Structure formats: structure tokens, C-alpha cells
């Protein structure tokens, strides 16, 4: 099973190496292809948030990713940026598309268990994950945040576009019309470094939302 990682990473210098490490370590043995995008999304630019000058792009450049896209100049929306990465992964004939953000951290064991879970549930095409969302101060977290992150690619004409955030639709089937599967916490519960008071990104998200 070939897995395409659709990685969006901007202003993630604090987390990106930890995020990438398990995927890089499994890249050959698990047949993983990584497409990464870095750059400020249009909604932040429209909200007047100044571009960051952190090292995320530099770290990605020096990492073993297969495709790297920098979103700058004529800045793309979140959805357009993800679709740029998707188009590359579709040329690689991936069986699964796994949407990943640069502040999300899975363990090697979680990745392996998750892929086993996907294999054991062939009737589902979209898989939703519970995230350990760190809020206010680490290690405080909430466990109710979920979002769809894994899609089978060779069904319903293939993935077509992102509707909102990680919600994607197929060429012949809307996101709401596909069969979903909620992956149990015992299988995976990845860390998500979001909404922390010592991370300026939290305040930037408030501005555009």
C-alpha cells in the first residue's frame, strides 16, 4: 500500500522536525511519498498577519521529502495549497492520501497501527482521527477534536478538491457522501501543538478566524 503524505507546514520551526521524524524513518519500508508545502495562506495575508521568517522551509529543504512547494508571491488559499500537493501525489499512484500539518506528531507505532486499521476496514474511504490538542499551556490538552485525515485515492474517480480545512471531496462523490470511519483512540492519538499561549500562531489564528 503506497501512502502519500500531504504535509502543510508554515511557521512550524518548533515542531516540524519532530513531525517529520517518524515518516522519514518509515519512508522506505512502508512505501511513503511526502509532498510538503510551506508558506502563508491567503486568509492570513488578507487578515494583515505579517509573513514569518522562521526556518520551516529551510528544514524541509534539508529533509528527505519528495516534493516541496513554497507558497509565496501570488499567495494561494489553504485549499489551493493542499490541492497543489495533492496533484503531485496523484502522479505517484498512491493508494492513500494522509493529510498532515507541521504541528501534528504521530509515533512510529501509531502510524503502523493506523495503516493496519485502514487495511482492516476496506468498506470505508475516509478515516477520521482524534487529536491530543494541547491548549493554553503544555501538557494541558483536550481530546474531543477530530478531523478527517486519511483518504483512499482509487475510488469515486479520485480526490478532486478540498472543501474546507482537511475535508476533501472526490470527483464523483462529495465529502459528506463518502463512508467515514472514526479511528479509535487506542489505535492513534497524535499530539497536536495548537492554541498554546506561548505560540504566536494562536493569536494569528484568532485574527483570521
PDB file of C-alpha atoms in Angstrom:
ATOM      1  CA  UNK A   1       0.000   0.000   0.000  1.00  0.00           C
ATOM      2  CA  UNK A   2       1.573   3.253  -1.151  1.00  0.00           C
ATOM      3  CA  UNK A   3       0.933   6.202   1.171  1.00  0.00           C
ATOM      4  CA  UNK A   4       1.108   9.832   0.089  1.00  0.00           C
ATOM      5  CA  UNK A   5       1.733  12.335   2.883  1.00  0.00           C
ATOM      6  CA  UNK A   6       0.218  15.752   2.128  1.00  0.00           C
ATOM      7  CA  UNK A   7       2.131  17.966   4.539  1.00  0.00           C
ATOM      8  CA  UNK A   8       1.302  21.628   5.168  1.00  0.00           C
ATOM      9  CA  UNK A   9       3.949  23.277   7.321  1.00  0.00           C
ATOM     10  CA  UNK A  10       4.298  27.010   7.872  1.00  0.00           C
ATOM     11  CA  UNK A  11       5.693  28.770  10.931  1.00  0.00           C
ATOM     12  CA  UNK A  12       6.314  25.325  12.455  1.00  0.00           C
ATOM     13  CA  UNK A  13      10.021  25.546  13.251  1.00  0.00           C
ATOM     14  CA  UNK A  14       9.361  24.364  16.827  1.00  0.00           C
ATOM     15  CA  UNK A  15       7.620  21.172  15.716  1.00  0.00           C
ATOM     16  CA  UNK A  16       8.491  20.252  12.125  1.00  0.00           C
ATOM     17  CA  UNK A  17      11.491  18.008  12.837  1.00  0.00           C
ATOM     18  CA  UNK A  18       9.532  16.032  15.419  1.00  0.00           C
ATOM     19  CA  UNK A  19       6.603  15.881  12.999  1.00  0.00           C
ATOM     20  CA  UNK A  20       8.732  14.566  10.118  1.00  0.00           C
ATOM     21  CA  UNK A  21      10.911  12.087  12.013  1.00  0.00           C
ATOM     22  CA  UNK A  22       8.574   9.041  12.126  1.00  0.00           C
ATOM     23  CA  UNK A  23       7.545   9.435   8.478  1.00  0.00           C
ATOM     24  CA  UNK A  24      11.149   9.690   7.294  1.00  0.00           C
ATOM     25  CA  UNK A  25      12.101   6.617   9.331  1.00  0.00           C
ATOM     26  CA  UNK A  26       9.303   4.587   7.708  1.00  0.00           C
ATOM     27  CA  UNK A  27       9.671   6.042   4.220  1.00  0.00           C
ATOM     28  CA  UNK A  28      11.307   3.069   2.530  1.00  0.00           C
ATOM     29  CA  UNK A  29       9.812   0.176   4.483  1.00  0.00           C
ATOM     30  CA  UNK A  30       6.236   1.484   4.252  1.00  0.00           C
ATOM     31  CA  UNK A  31       6.427   2.935   0.691  1.00  0.00           C
ATOM     32  CA  UNK A  32       5.741   6.525   1.759  1.00  0.00           C
ATOM     33  CA  UNK A  33       5.879   9.586  -0.534  1.00  0.00           C
ATOM     34  CA  UNK A  34       5.989  13.031   1.096  1.00  0.00           C
ATOM     35  CA  UNK A  35       4.751  16.216  -0.581  1.00  0.00           C
ATOM     36  CA  UNK A  36       5.273  19.318   1.562  1.00  0.00           C
ATOM     37  CA  UNK A  37       4.016  22.876   1.219  1.00  0.00           C
ATOM     38  CA  UNK A  38       5.299  25.884   3.106  1.00  0.00           C
ATOM     39  CA  UNK A  39       4.060  29.457   3.023  1.00  0.00           C
ATOM     40  CA  UNK A  40       1.437  31.784   4.405  1.00  0.00           C
ATOM     41  CA  UNK A  41      -2.121  31.008   3.310  1.00  0.00           C
ATOM     42  CA  UNK A  42      -4.226  33.722   1.721  1.00  0.00           C
ATOM     43  CA  UNK A  43      -6.579  34.131   4.698  1.00  0.00           C
ATOM     44  CA  UNK A  44      -3.661  35.173   6.927  1.00  0.00           C
ATOM     45  CA  UNK A  45      -2.404  37.668   4.356  1.00  0.00           C
ATOM     46  CA  UNK A  46      -5.900  39.139   3.990  1.00  0.00           C
ATOM     47  CA  UNK A  47      -6.140  39.465   7.776  1.00  0.00           C
ATOM     48  CA  UNK A  48      -2.947  41.533   7.813  1.00  0.00           C
ATOM     49  CA  UNK A  49      -0.766  38.922   9.534  1.00  0.00           C
ATOM     50  CA  UNK A  50       2.880  39.604   8.550  1.00  0.00           C
ATOM     51  CA  UNK A  51       4.833  36.689   6.988  1.00  0.00           C
ATOM     52  CA  UNK A  52       7.073  34.740   9.334  1.00  0.00           C
ATOM     53  CA  UNK A  53      10.804  34.413   8.850  1.00  0.00           C
ATOM     54  CA  UNK A  54      11.308  31.148  10.729  1.00  0.00           C
ATOM     55  CA  UNK A  55      13.316  28.119   9.493  1.00  0.00           C
ATOM     56  CA  UNK A  56      10.461  25.801   8.492  1.00  0.00           C
ATOM     57  CA  UNK A  57      11.210  25.953   4.759  1.00  0.00           C
ATOM     58  CA  UNK A  58      14.948  25.532   5.347  1.00  0.00           C
ATOM     59  CA  UNK A  59      14.333  22.443   7.487  1.00  0.00           C
ATOM     60  CA  UNK A  60      12.027  20.975   4.846  1.00  0.00           C
ATOM     61  CA  UNK A  61      14.590  21.689   2.114  1.00  0.00           C
ATOM     62  CA  UNK A  62      17.173  19.649   4.018  1.00  0.00           C
ATOM     63  CA  UNK A  63      14.762  16.807   4.723  1.00  0.00           C
ATOM     64  CA  UNK A  64      14.050  13.703   2.670  1.00  0.00           C
ATOM     65  CA  UNK A  65      10.773  14.927   1.154  1.00  0.00           C
ATOM     66  CA  UNK A  66       9.856  14.080  -2.438  1.00  0.00           C
ATOM     67  CA  UNK A  67       8.163  17.339  -3.426  1.00  0.00           C
ATOM     68  CA  UNK A  68       8.436  20.796  -1.860  1.00  0.00           C
ATOM     69  CA  UNK A  69       6.228  23.741  -2.750  1.00  0.00           C
ATOM     70  CA  UNK A  70       6.675  27.281  -1.405  1.00  0.00           C
ATOM     71  CA  UNK A  71       3.518  29.372  -1.299  1.00  0.00           C
ATOM     72  CA  UNK A  72       4.627  32.968  -1.810  1.00  0.00           C
ATOM     73  CA  UNK A  73       4.108  35.862  -4.205  1.00  0.00           C
ATOM     74  CA  UNK A  74       0.639  35.188  -5.594  1.00  0.00           C
ATOM     75  CA  UNK A  75      -0.397  33.512  -2.349  1.00  0.00           C
ATOM     76  CA  UNK A  76      -2.793  30.569  -2.564  1.00  0.00           C
ATOM     77  CA  UNK A  77      -5.654  29.750  -0.246  1.00  0.00           C
ATOM     78  CA  UNK A  78      -5.402  26.855   2.200  1.00  0.00           C
ATOM     79  CA  UNK A  79      -7.455  24.671  -0.119  1.00  0.00           C
ATOM     80  CA  UNK A  80      -5.482  25.612  -3.264  1.00  0.00           C
ATOM     81  CA  UNK A  81      -2.199  24.931  -1.498  1.00  0.00           C
ATOM     82  CA  UNK A  82      -3.340  21.463  -0.408  1.00  0.00           C
ATOM     83  CA  UNK A  83      -4.608  20.748  -3.921  1.00  0.00           C
ATOM     84  CA  UNK A  84      -1.180  21.616  -5.366  1.00  0.00           C
ATOM     85  CA  UNK A  85       0.355  18.913  -3.166  1.00  0.00           C
ATOM     86  CA  UNK A  86      -2.482  16.522  -3.986  1.00  0.00           C
ATOM     87  CA  UNK A  87      -1.846  16.806  -7.730  1.00  0.00           C
ATOM     88  CA  UNK A  88       1.775  15.739  -7.255  1.00  0.00           C
ATOM     89  CA  UNK A  89       0.802  12.780  -5.071  1.00  0.00           C
ATOM     90  CA  UNK A  90      -1.719  11.675  -7.677  1.00  0.00           C
ATOM     91  CA  UNK A  91       1.124  11.360 -10.197  1.00  0.00           C
ATOM     92  CA  UNK A  92       2.769   8.905  -7.767  1.00  0.00           C
ATOM     93  CA  UNK A  93      -0.164   6.461  -7.864  1.00  0.00           C
ATOM     94  CA  UNK A  94      -0.706   6.489  -4.109  1.00  0.00           C
ATOM     95  CA  UNK A  95      -3.333   4.206  -2.576  1.00  0.00           C
ATOM     96  CA  UNK A  96      -3.880   6.519   0.402  1.00  0.00           C
ATOM     97  CA  UNK A  97      -3.584  10.264   0.911  1.00  0.00           C
ATOM     98  CA  UNK A  98      -2.763  11.191   4.521  1.00  0.00           C
ATOM     99  CA  UNK A  99      -3.208  14.893   5.305  1.00  0.00           C
ATOM    100  CA  UNK A 100      -0.683  16.139   7.856  1.00  0.00           C
ATOM    101  CA  UNK A 101       0.100  19.514   9.422  1.00  0.00           C
ATOM    102  CA  UNK A 102       3.550  20.518  10.596  1.00  0.00           C
ATOM    103  CA  UNK A 103       2.467  20.743  14.244  1.00  0.00           C
ATOM    104  CA  UNK A 104       0.976  17.225  14.358  1.00  0.00           C
ATOM    105  CA  UNK A 105       3.151  14.443  15.764  1.00  0.00           C
ATOM    106  CA  UNK A 106       2.486  10.721  15.380  1.00  0.00           C
ATOM    107  CA  UNK A 107       4.694   7.965  16.757  1.00  0.00           C
ATOM    108  CA  UNK A 108       6.008   5.210  14.503  1.00  0.00           C
ATOM    109  CA  UNK A 109       3.775   2.740  16.331  1.00  0.00           C
ATOM    110  CA  UNK A 110       0.697   4.919  15.785  1.00  0.00           C
ATOM    111  CA  UNK A 111       1.370   5.131  12.055  1.00  0.00           C
ATOM    112  CA  UNK A 112       1.748   1.357  11.749  1.00  0.00           C
ATOM    113  CA  UNK A 113      -1.396   0.675  13.815  1.00  0.00           C
ATOM    114  CA  UNK A 114      -3.360   3.240  11.811  1.00  0.00           C
ATOM    115  CA  UNK A 115      -2.402   1.689   8.485  1.00  0.00           C
ATOM    116  CA  UNK A 116      -3.370  -1.732   9.858  1.00  0.00           C
ATOM    117  CA  UNK A 117      -6.729  -0.271  10.887  1.00  0.00           C
ATOM    118  CA  UNK A 118      -7.273   1.143   7.395  1.00  0.00           C
ATOM    119  CA  UNK A 119      -6.453  -2.240   5.844  1.00  0.00           C
ATOM    120  CA  UNK A 120      -8.910  -3.962   8.163  1.00  0.00           C
ATOM    121  CA  UNK A 121     -11.740  -1.600   7.186  1.00  0.00           C
ATOM    122  CA  UNK A 122     -11.898  -1.800   3.375  1.00  0.00           C
ATOM    123  CA  UNK A 123     -15.508  -0.576   3.268  1.00  0.00           C
ATOM    124  CA  UNK A 124     -14.526   2.934   4.469  1.00  0.00           C
ATOM    125  CA  UNK A 125     -12.906   5.543   2.239  1.00  0.00           C
ATOM    126  CA  UNK A 126     -12.343   8.415   4.701  1.00  0.00           C
ATOM    127  CA  UNK A 127     -10.730   7.978   8.115  1.00  0.00           C
ATOM    128  CA  UNK A 128     -11.062  10.482  10.954  1.00  0.00           C
ATOM    129  CA  UNK A 129      -8.535  10.852  13.768  1.00  0.00           C
ATOM    130  CA  UNK A 130      -8.827  12.058  17.374  1.00  0.00           C
ATOM    131  CA  UNK A 131      -6.094  14.573  18.224  1.00  0.00           C
ATOM    132  CA  UNK A 132      -4.483  15.338  21.564  1.00  0.00           C
ATOM    133  CA  UNK A 133      -4.974  19.086  21.207  1.00  0.00           C
ATOM    134  CA  UNK A 134      -2.622  20.946  23.514  1.00  0.00           C
ATOM    135  CA  UNK A 135      -4.263  24.150  24.721  1.00  0.00           C
ATOM    136  CA  UNK A 136      -3.204  27.106  26.885  1.00  0.00           C
ATOM    137  CA  UNK A 137      -0.143  25.507  28.486  1.00  0.00           C
ATOM    138  CA  UNK A 138       1.620  22.240  27.650  1.00  0.00           C
ATOM    139  CA  UNK A 139       0.806  19.482  28.676  1.00  0.00           C
ATOM    140  CA  UNK A 140      -2.858  20.511  29.133  1.00  0.00           C
ATOM    141  CA  UNK A 141      -4.981  19.074  26.328  1.00  0.00           C
ATOM    142  CA  UNK A 142      -8.489  18.314  25.133  1.00  0.00           C
ATOM    143  CA  UNK A 143      -9.421  15.022  23.473  1.00  0.00           C
ATOM    144  CA  UNK A 144     -12.612  15.910  21.627  1.00  0.00           C
ATOM    145  CA  UNK A 145     -11.037  17.403  18.484  1.00  0.00           C
ATOM    146  CA  UNK A 146     -11.387  15.180  15.409  1.00  0.00           C
ATOM    147  CA  UNK A 147     -10.863  15.707  11.686  1.00  0.00           C
ATOM    148  CA  UNK A 148     -10.668  13.569   8.541  1.00  0.00           C
ATOM    149  CA  UNK A 149      -7.071  12.984   7.510  1.00  0.00           C
ATOM    150  CA  UNK A 150      -6.833   9.744   5.514  1.00  0.00           C
ATOM    151  CA  UNK A 151      -8.462   9.187   2.125  1.00  0.00           C
ATOM    152  CA  UNK A 152      -8.466   6.245  -0.245  1.00  0.00           C
ATOM    153  CA  UNK A 153      -7.365   7.577  -3.598  1.00  0.00           C
ATOM    154  CA  UNK A 154      -8.539   4.961  -6.101  1.00  0.00           C
ATOM    155  CA  UNK A 155     -12.292   5.355  -5.511  1.00  0.00           C
ATOM    156  CA  UNK A 156     -15.068   7.640  -6.811  1.00  0.00           C
ATOM    157  CA  UNK A 157     -12.833   8.959  -9.586  1.00  0.00           C
ATOM    158  CA  UNK A 158     -10.066  10.014  -7.173  1.00  0.00           C
ATOM    159  CA  UNK A 159      -9.807  13.009  -4.862  1.00  0.00           C
ATOM    160  CA  UNK A 160     -10.775  16.239  -6.575  1.00  0.00           C
ATOM    161  CA  UNK A 161     -10.614  19.219  -4.227  1.00  0.00           C
ATOM    162  CA  UNK A 162     -10.521  20.390  -0.627  1.00  0.00           C
ATOM    163  CA  UNK A 163     -13.783  21.941   0.523  1.00  0.00           C
ATOM    164  CA  UNK A 164     -12.624  23.250   3.921  1.00  0.00           C
ATOM    165  CA  UNK A 165      -9.575  22.510   6.063  1.00  0.00           C
ATOM    166  CA  UNK A 166      -8.906  18.769   5.591  1.00  0.00           C
ATOM    167  CA  UNK A 167     -12.394  17.987   4.227  1.00  0.00           C
ATOM    168  CA  UNK A 168     -11.886  16.753   0.665  1.00  0.00           C
ATOM    169  CA  UNK A 169     -14.356  15.637  -1.990  1.00  0.00           C
ATOM    170  CA  UNK A 170     -13.979  13.040  -4.700  1.00  0.00           C
ATOM    171  CA  UNK A 171     -14.557  13.664  -8.373  1.00  0.00           C
ATOM    172  CA  UNK A 172     -17.843  11.764  -8.265  1.00  0.00           C
ATOM    173  CA  UNK A 173     -18.738  11.987  -4.576  1.00  0.00           C
ATOM    174  CA  UNK A 174     -18.964  14.885  -2.104  1.00  0.00           C
ATOM    175  CA  UNK A 175     -17.193  14.660   1.246  1.00  0.00           C
ATOM    176  CA  UNK A 176     -20.500  14.198   3.094  1.00  0.00           C
ATOM    177  CA  UNK A 177     -21.494  11.348   0.775  1.00  0.00           C
ATOM    178  CA  UNK A 178     -18.478   9.111   1.426  1.00  0.00           C
ATOM    179  CA  UNK A 179     -18.295   6.367   4.039  1.00  0.00           C
ATOM    180  CA  UNK A 180     -16.287   7.522   7.057  1.00  0.00           C
ATOM    181  CA  UNK A 181     -14.543   5.601   9.813  1.00  0.00           C
ATOM    182  CA  UNK A 182     -13.537   7.101  13.177  1.00  0.00           C
ATOM    183  CA  UNK A 183     -10.221   5.560  14.228  1.00  0.00           C
ATOM    184  CA  UNK A 184     -10.290   4.512  17.932  1.00  0.00           C
ATOM    185  CA  UNK A 185      -8.057   6.296  20.420  1.00  0.00           C
ATOM    186  CA  UNK A 186      -6.317   3.015  21.225  1.00  0.00           C
ATOM    187  CA  UNK A 187      -5.045   2.969  17.638  1.00  0.00           C
ATOM    188  CA  UNK A 188      -3.787   6.536  17.402  1.00  0.00           C
ATOM    189  CA  UNK A 189      -3.965   9.728  19.447  1.00  0.00           C
ATOM    190  CA  UNK A 190      -1.395  12.075  17.859  1.00  0.00           C
ATOM    191  CA  UNK A 191      -0.099  15.200  19.530  1.00  0.00           C
ATOM    192  CA  UNK A 192      -1.330  18.492  18.098  1.00  0.00           C
ATOM    193  CA  UNK A 193       0.535  21.594  19.249  1.00  0.00           C
ATOM    194  CA  UNK A 194      -2.203  24.161  18.785  1.00  0.00           C
ATOM    195  CA  UNK A 195      -3.695  27.046  20.775  1.00  0.00           C
ATOM    196  CA  UNK A 196      -0.766  27.342  23.191  1.00  0.00           C
ATOM    197  CA  UNK A 197      -0.316  30.692  24.911  1.00  0.00           C
ATOM    198  CA  UNK A 198       3.439  30.787  24.228  1.00  0.00           C
ATOM    199  CA  UNK A 199       2.937  30.220  20.486  1.00  0.00           C
ATOM    200  CA  UNK A 200       2.244  33.362  18.453  1.00  0.00           C
ATOM    201  CA  UNK A 201       0.333  31.296  15.896  1.00  0.00           C
ATOM    202  CA  UNK A 202      -2.538  31.026  18.390  1.00  0.00           C
ATOM    203  CA  UNK A 203      -3.084  34.786  18.260  1.00  0.00           C
ATOM    204  CA  UNK A 204      -2.745  34.846  14.467  1.00  0.00           C
ATOM    205  CA  UNK A 205      -5.481  32.206  14.165  1.00  0.00           C
ATOM    206  CA  UNK A 206      -7.755  34.377  16.304  1.00  0.00           C
ATOM    207  CA  UNK A 207      -7.201  37.296  13.913  1.00  0.00           C
ATOM    208  CA  UNK A 208      -8.265  35.445  10.762  1.00  0.00           C
ATOM    209  CA  UNK A 209     -11.000  33.353  12.349  1.00  0.00           C
TER     210      UNK A 209
END
